[in-house]
Short mmCIF file of C-alpha atoms and ligand atoms in Angstrom, two decimals:
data_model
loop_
_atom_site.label_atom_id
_atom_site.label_comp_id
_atom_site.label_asym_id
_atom_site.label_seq_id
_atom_site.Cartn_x
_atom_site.Cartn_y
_atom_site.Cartn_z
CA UNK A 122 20.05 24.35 -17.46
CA UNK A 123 22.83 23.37 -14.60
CA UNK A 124 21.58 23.46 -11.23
CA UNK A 125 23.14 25.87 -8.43
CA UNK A 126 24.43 24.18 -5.38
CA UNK A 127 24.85 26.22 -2.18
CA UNK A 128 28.22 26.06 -0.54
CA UNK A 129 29.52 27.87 1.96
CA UNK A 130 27.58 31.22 0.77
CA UNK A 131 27.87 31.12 -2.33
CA UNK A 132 26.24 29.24 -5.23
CA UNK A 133 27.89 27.28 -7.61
CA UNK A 134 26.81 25.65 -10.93
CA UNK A 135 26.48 22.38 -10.57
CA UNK A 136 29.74 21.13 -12.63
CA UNK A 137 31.87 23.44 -9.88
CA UNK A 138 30.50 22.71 -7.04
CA UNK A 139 33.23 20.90 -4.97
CA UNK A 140 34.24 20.91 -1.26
CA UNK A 141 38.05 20.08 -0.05
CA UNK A 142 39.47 16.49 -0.20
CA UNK A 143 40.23 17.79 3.40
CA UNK A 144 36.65 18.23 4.31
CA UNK A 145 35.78 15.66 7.46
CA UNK A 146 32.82 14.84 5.80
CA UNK A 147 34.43 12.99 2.82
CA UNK A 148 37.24 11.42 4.92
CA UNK A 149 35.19 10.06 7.73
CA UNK A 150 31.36 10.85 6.69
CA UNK A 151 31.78 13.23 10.11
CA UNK A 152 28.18 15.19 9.09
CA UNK A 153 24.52 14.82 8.82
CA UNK A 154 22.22 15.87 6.21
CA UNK A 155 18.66 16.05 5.45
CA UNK A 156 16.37 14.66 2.65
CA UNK A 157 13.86 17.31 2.41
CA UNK A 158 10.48 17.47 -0.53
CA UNK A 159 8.84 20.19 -1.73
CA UNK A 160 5.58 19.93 -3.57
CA UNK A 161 4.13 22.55 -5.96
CA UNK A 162 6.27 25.30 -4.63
CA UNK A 163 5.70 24.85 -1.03
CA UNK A 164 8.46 22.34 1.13
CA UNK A 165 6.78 19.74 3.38
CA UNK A 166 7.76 19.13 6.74
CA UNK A 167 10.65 22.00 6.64
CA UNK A 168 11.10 22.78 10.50
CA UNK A 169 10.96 18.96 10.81
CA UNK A 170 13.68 18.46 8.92
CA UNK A 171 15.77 21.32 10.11
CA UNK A 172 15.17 20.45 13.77
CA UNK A 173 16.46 16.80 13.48
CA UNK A 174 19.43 18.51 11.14
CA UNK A 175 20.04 20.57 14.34
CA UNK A 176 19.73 17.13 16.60
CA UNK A 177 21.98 15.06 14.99
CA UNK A 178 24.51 18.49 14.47
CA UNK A 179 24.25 18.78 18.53
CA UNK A 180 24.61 15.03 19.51
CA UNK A 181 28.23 15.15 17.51
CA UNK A 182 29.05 18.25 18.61
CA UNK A 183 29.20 20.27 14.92
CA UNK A 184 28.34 23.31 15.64
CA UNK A 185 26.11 24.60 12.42
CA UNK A 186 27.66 27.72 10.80
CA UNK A 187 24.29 29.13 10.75
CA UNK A 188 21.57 29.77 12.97
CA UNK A 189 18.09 27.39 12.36
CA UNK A 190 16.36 30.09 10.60
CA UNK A 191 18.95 31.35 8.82
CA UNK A 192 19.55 27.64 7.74
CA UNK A 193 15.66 27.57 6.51
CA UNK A 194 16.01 30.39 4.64
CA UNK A 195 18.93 29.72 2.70
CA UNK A 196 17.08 26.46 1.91
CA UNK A 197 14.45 28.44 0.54
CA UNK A 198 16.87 30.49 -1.52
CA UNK A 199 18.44 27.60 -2.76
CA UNK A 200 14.88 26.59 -4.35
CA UNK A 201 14.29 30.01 -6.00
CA UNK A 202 17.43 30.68 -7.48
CA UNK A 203 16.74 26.88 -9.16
CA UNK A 204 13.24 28.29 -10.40
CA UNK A 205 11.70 25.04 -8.38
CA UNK A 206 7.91 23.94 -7.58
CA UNK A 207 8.68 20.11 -7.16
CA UNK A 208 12.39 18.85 -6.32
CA UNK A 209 14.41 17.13 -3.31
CA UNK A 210 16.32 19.30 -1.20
CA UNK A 211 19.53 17.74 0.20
CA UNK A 212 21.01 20.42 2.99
CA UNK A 213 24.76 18.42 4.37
CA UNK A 214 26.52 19.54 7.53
CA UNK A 215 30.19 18.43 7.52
CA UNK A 216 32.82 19.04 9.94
CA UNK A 217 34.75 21.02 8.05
CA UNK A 218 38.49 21.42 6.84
CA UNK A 219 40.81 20.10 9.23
CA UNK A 220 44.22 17.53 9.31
CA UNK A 221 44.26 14.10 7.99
CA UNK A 222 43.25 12.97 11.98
CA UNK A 223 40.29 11.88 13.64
CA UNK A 224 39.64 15.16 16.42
CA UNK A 225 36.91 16.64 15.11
CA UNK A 226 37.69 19.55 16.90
CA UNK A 227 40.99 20.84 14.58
CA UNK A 228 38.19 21.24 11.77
CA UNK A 229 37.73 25.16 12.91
CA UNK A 230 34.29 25.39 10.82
CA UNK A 231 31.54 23.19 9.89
CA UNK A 232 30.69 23.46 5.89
CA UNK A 233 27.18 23.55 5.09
CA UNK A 234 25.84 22.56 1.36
CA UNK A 235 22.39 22.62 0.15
CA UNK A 236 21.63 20.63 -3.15
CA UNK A 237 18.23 20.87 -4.91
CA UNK A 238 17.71 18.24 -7.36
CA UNK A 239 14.90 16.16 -9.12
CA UNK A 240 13.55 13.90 -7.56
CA UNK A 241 14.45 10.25 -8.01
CA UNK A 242 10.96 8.41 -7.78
CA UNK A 243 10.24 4.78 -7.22
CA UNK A 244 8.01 4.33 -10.53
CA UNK A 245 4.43 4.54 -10.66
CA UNK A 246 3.93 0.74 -11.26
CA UNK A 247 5.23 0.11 -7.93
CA UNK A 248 2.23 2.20 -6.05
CA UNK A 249 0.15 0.06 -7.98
CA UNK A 250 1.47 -3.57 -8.17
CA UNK A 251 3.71 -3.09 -4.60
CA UNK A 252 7.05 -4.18 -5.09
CA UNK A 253 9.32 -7.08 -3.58
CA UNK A 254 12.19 -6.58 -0.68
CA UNK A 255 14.28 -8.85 0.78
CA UNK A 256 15.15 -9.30 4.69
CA UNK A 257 19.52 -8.19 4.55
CA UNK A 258 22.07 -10.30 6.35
CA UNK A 259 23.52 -7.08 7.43
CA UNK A 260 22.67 -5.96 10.71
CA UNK A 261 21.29 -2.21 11.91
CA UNK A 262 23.81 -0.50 13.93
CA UNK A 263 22.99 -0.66 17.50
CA UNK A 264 21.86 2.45 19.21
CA UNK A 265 25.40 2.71 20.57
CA UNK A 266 27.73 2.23 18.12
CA UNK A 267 26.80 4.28 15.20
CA UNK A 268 23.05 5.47 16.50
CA UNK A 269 20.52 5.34 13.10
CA UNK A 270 18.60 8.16 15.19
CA UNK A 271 21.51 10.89 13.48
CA UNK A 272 21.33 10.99 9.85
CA UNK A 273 25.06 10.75 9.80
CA UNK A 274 27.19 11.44 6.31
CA UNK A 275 28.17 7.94 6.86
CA UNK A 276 25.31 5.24 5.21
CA UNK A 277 28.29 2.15 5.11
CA UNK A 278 25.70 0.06 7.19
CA UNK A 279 22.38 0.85 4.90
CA UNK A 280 25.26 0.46 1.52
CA UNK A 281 25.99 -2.89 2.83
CA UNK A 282 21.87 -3.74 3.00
CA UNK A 283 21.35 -1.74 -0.08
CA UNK A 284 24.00 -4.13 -1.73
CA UNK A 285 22.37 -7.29 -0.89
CA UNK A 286 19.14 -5.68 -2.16
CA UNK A 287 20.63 -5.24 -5.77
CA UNK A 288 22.38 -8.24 -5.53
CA UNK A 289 18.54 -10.07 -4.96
CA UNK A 290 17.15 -7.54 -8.13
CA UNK A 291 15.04 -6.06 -5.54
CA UNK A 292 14.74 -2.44 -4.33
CA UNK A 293 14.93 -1.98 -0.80
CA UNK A 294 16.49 -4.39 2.14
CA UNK A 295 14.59 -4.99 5.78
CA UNK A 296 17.03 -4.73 8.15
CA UNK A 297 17.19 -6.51 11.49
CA UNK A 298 18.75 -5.33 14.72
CA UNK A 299 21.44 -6.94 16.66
CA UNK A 300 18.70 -8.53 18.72
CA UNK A 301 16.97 -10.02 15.75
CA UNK A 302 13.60 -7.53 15.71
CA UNK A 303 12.64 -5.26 12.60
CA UNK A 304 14.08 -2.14 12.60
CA UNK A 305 13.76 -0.24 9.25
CA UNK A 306 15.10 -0.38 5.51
CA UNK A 307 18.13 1.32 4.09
CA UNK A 308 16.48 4.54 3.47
CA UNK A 309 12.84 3.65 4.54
CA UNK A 310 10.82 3.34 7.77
CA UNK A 311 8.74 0.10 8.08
CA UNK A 312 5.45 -0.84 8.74
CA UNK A 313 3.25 -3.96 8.76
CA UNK A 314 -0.37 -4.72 9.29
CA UNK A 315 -2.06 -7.52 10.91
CA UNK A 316 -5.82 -7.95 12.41
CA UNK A 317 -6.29 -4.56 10.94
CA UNK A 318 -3.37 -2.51 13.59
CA UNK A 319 -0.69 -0.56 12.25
CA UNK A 320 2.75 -2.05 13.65
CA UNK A 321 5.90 -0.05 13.64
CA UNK A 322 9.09 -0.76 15.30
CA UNK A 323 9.97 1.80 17.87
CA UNK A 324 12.76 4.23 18.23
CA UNK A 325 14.82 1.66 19.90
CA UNK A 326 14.46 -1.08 17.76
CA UNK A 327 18.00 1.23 16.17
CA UNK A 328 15.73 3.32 13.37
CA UNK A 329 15.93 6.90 11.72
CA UNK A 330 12.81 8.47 13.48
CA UNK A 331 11.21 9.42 9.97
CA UNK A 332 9.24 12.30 9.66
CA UNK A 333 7.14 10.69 6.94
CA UNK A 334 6.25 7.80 9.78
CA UNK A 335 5.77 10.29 11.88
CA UNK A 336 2.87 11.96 9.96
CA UNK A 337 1.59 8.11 8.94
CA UNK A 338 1.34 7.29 12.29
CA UNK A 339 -1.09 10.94 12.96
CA UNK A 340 -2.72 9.90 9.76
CA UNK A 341 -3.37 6.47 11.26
CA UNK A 342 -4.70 7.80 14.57
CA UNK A 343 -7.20 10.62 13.33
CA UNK A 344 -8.78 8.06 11.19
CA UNK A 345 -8.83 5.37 14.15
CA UNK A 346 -6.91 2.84 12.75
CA UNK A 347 -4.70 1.57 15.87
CA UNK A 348 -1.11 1.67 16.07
CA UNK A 349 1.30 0.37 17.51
CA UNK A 350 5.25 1.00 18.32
CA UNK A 351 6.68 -2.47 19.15
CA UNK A 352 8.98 -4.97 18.53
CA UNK A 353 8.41 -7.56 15.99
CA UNK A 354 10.66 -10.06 14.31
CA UNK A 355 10.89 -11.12 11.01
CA UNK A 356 8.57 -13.95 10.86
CA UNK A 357 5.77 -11.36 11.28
CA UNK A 358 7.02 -9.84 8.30
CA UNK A 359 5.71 -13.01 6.35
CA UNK A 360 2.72 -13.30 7.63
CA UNK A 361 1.71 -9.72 7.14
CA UNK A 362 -1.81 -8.98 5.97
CA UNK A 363 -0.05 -5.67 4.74
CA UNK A 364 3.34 -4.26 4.45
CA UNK A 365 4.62 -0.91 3.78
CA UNK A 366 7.95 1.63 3.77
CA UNK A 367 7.45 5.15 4.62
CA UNK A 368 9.90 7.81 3.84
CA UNK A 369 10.40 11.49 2.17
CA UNK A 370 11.49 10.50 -1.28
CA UNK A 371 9.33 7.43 -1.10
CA UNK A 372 6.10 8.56 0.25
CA UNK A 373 4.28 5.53 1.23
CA UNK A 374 5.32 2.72 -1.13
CA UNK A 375 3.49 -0.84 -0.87
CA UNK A 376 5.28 -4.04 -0.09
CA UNK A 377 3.77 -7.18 -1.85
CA UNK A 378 6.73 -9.87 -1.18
CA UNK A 379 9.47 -10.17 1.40
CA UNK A 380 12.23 -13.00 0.42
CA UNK A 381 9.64 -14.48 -2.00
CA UNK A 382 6.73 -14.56 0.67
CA UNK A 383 3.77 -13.18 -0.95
CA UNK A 384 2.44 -10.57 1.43
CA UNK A 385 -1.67 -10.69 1.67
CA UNK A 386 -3.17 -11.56 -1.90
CA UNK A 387 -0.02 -9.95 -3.57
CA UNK A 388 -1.43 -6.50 -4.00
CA UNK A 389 -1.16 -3.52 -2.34
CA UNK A 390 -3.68 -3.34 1.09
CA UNK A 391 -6.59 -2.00 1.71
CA UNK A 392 -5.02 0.31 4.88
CA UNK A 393 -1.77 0.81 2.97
CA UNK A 394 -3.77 2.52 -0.29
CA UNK A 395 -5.80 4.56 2.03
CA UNK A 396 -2.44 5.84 3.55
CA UNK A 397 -0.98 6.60 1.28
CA UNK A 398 -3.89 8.64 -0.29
CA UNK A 399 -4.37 10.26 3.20
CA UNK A 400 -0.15 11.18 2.49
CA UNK A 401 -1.15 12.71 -0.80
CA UNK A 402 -3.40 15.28 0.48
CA UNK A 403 -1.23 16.38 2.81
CA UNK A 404 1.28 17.14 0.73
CA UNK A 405 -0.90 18.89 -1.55
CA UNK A 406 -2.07 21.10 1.30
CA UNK A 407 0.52 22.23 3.81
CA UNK A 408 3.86 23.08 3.32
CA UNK A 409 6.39 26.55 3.63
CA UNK A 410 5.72 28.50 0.29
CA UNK A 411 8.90 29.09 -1.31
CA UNK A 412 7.72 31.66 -3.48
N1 PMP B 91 15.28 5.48 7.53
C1 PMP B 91 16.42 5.83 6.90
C2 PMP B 91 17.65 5.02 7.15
C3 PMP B 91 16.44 6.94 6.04
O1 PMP B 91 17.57 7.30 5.43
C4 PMP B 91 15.24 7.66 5.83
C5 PMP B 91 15.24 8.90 4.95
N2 PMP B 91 15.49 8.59 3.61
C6 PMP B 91 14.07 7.23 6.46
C7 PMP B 91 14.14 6.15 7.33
C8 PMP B 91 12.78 7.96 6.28
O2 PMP B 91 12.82 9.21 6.92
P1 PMP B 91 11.94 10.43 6.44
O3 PMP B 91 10.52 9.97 6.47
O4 PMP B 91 12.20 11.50 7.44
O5 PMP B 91 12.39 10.78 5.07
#
């Protein structure tokens, strides 16, 4: 059965769902979106995901055509009018119709879309056997060019790292920042372990503050496993005792290699399993019903 996509309100099928060539969003990826889970008919993490929708709507001046709840609740509707327990939710802002220029401001009203689809899983052998990434020659952008804190319509810089990544017949990419320290992967958050501490890079190493590394690091500290938010470079990647990328789709995956450096014995860690079960149950236990 074809999927109905939310535009504008209105649902489409899937096949006729389109938005203008006109549309901001697909001449200058002038938008933000979300990448939101739901679990057994409840969605994880939903005012998360709304609020930093809202954040990265306010810091480029898009002014959403709906109010925060009313935004939830279409989400919601979206889900049950696609008969959904366990999908991924993608909600896009984009500017809107305008002229062919760059001011923003000639687009006289945001579009807002809301796709639920299945998801697209890393496979299961993976959360077993860990899988390899390589560190990308592409850079992050910095913080003040085009900030990774808004989850902007416009990936270019992950593409470039995700290219590389296929290129090496491996997953996922680590990127670096322009001052040479970790900051995340193209669509992951990143963290290592070492002496038994949880190291993450922090907001300003230039990252998406995930919401998924967000509840990994509360997982971390009710359990009293210590974290930290630092800087690292990438030599500490190699000599990891554990690595892992954190992320909505993802989950918690396990890293074994990183440009053919075998991270600890080549298996997923000891802290990185418990994670990652830790992950599990939350997901299996909070959440907005839908139904
Ligand atoms: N970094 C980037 C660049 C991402 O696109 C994502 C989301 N796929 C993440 C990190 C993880 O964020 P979250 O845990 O909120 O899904």
């Amino acid at each position: 059965m074809s999927s109905k996509v939310f535009i504008n309100g209105e649902f489409y099928d899937k096949e006729d769902a389109k938005i203008s060539v006109f549309d901001k969003g697909f001449l200058y990826g002038d938008g933000v979106f979300e990448g939101i889970r739901a679990y057994d008919g409840k969605i994880f993490k939903l005012d998360e995901h709304v609020d930093r929708l809202f954040e990265g709507a306010r810091a480029i001046m898009l002014e959403p055509p709906y109010a925060k709840e009313e935004i939830k609740r279409i989400i919601m509707e979206t889900c049950r009018i696609n008969n959904v327990k366990d999908a991924y939710i993608r909600p896009v802002l984009s500017r809107g119709i305008g002229d062919l220029g760059l001011n923003p401001f000639l687009a006289k009203k945001a579009s807002f879309v809301v796709i639920v689809d299945k998801l697209v899983m890393y496979p299961q052998e993976i959360y077993e056997k860990g899988m390899p990434v390589i560190v990308a020659s592409t850079v992050r952008s910095s913080l003040n060019a085009l900030p990774p804190v808004i989850k902007s319509l416009n990936y270019l810089n992950s593409i470039l790292a995700k290219i590389e990544a296929a290129n090496a017949g491996v997953p996922e990419a680590v990127m670096l920042n322009e001052s040479g320290f970790v900051s995340e992967c193209t669509g992951d958050n990143i963290f290592i372990v070492r002496k038994g501490v949880l190291i993450t890079p922090p907001r300003e190493a230039g990252i998406l503050e995930g919401i998924t590394r967000k509840t990994v690091i509360e997982i971390a500290k009710k359990h009293g496993i210590p974290v930290e938010e630092r800087l690292f470079p990438k030599i500490d990647l190699y000599i990891a005792d554990e690595i892992f990328l954190t992320g909505t789709g993802a989950e918690v995956v396990p890293v074994t290699s990183v440009d053919k450096r075998i991270i600890g014995n080549g298996e997923p860690g000891k802290i990185t399993k418990f994670i990652l079960e830790e992950y599990r149950k939350l997901t299996k236990t909070e959440g907005t019903p839908i139904y």
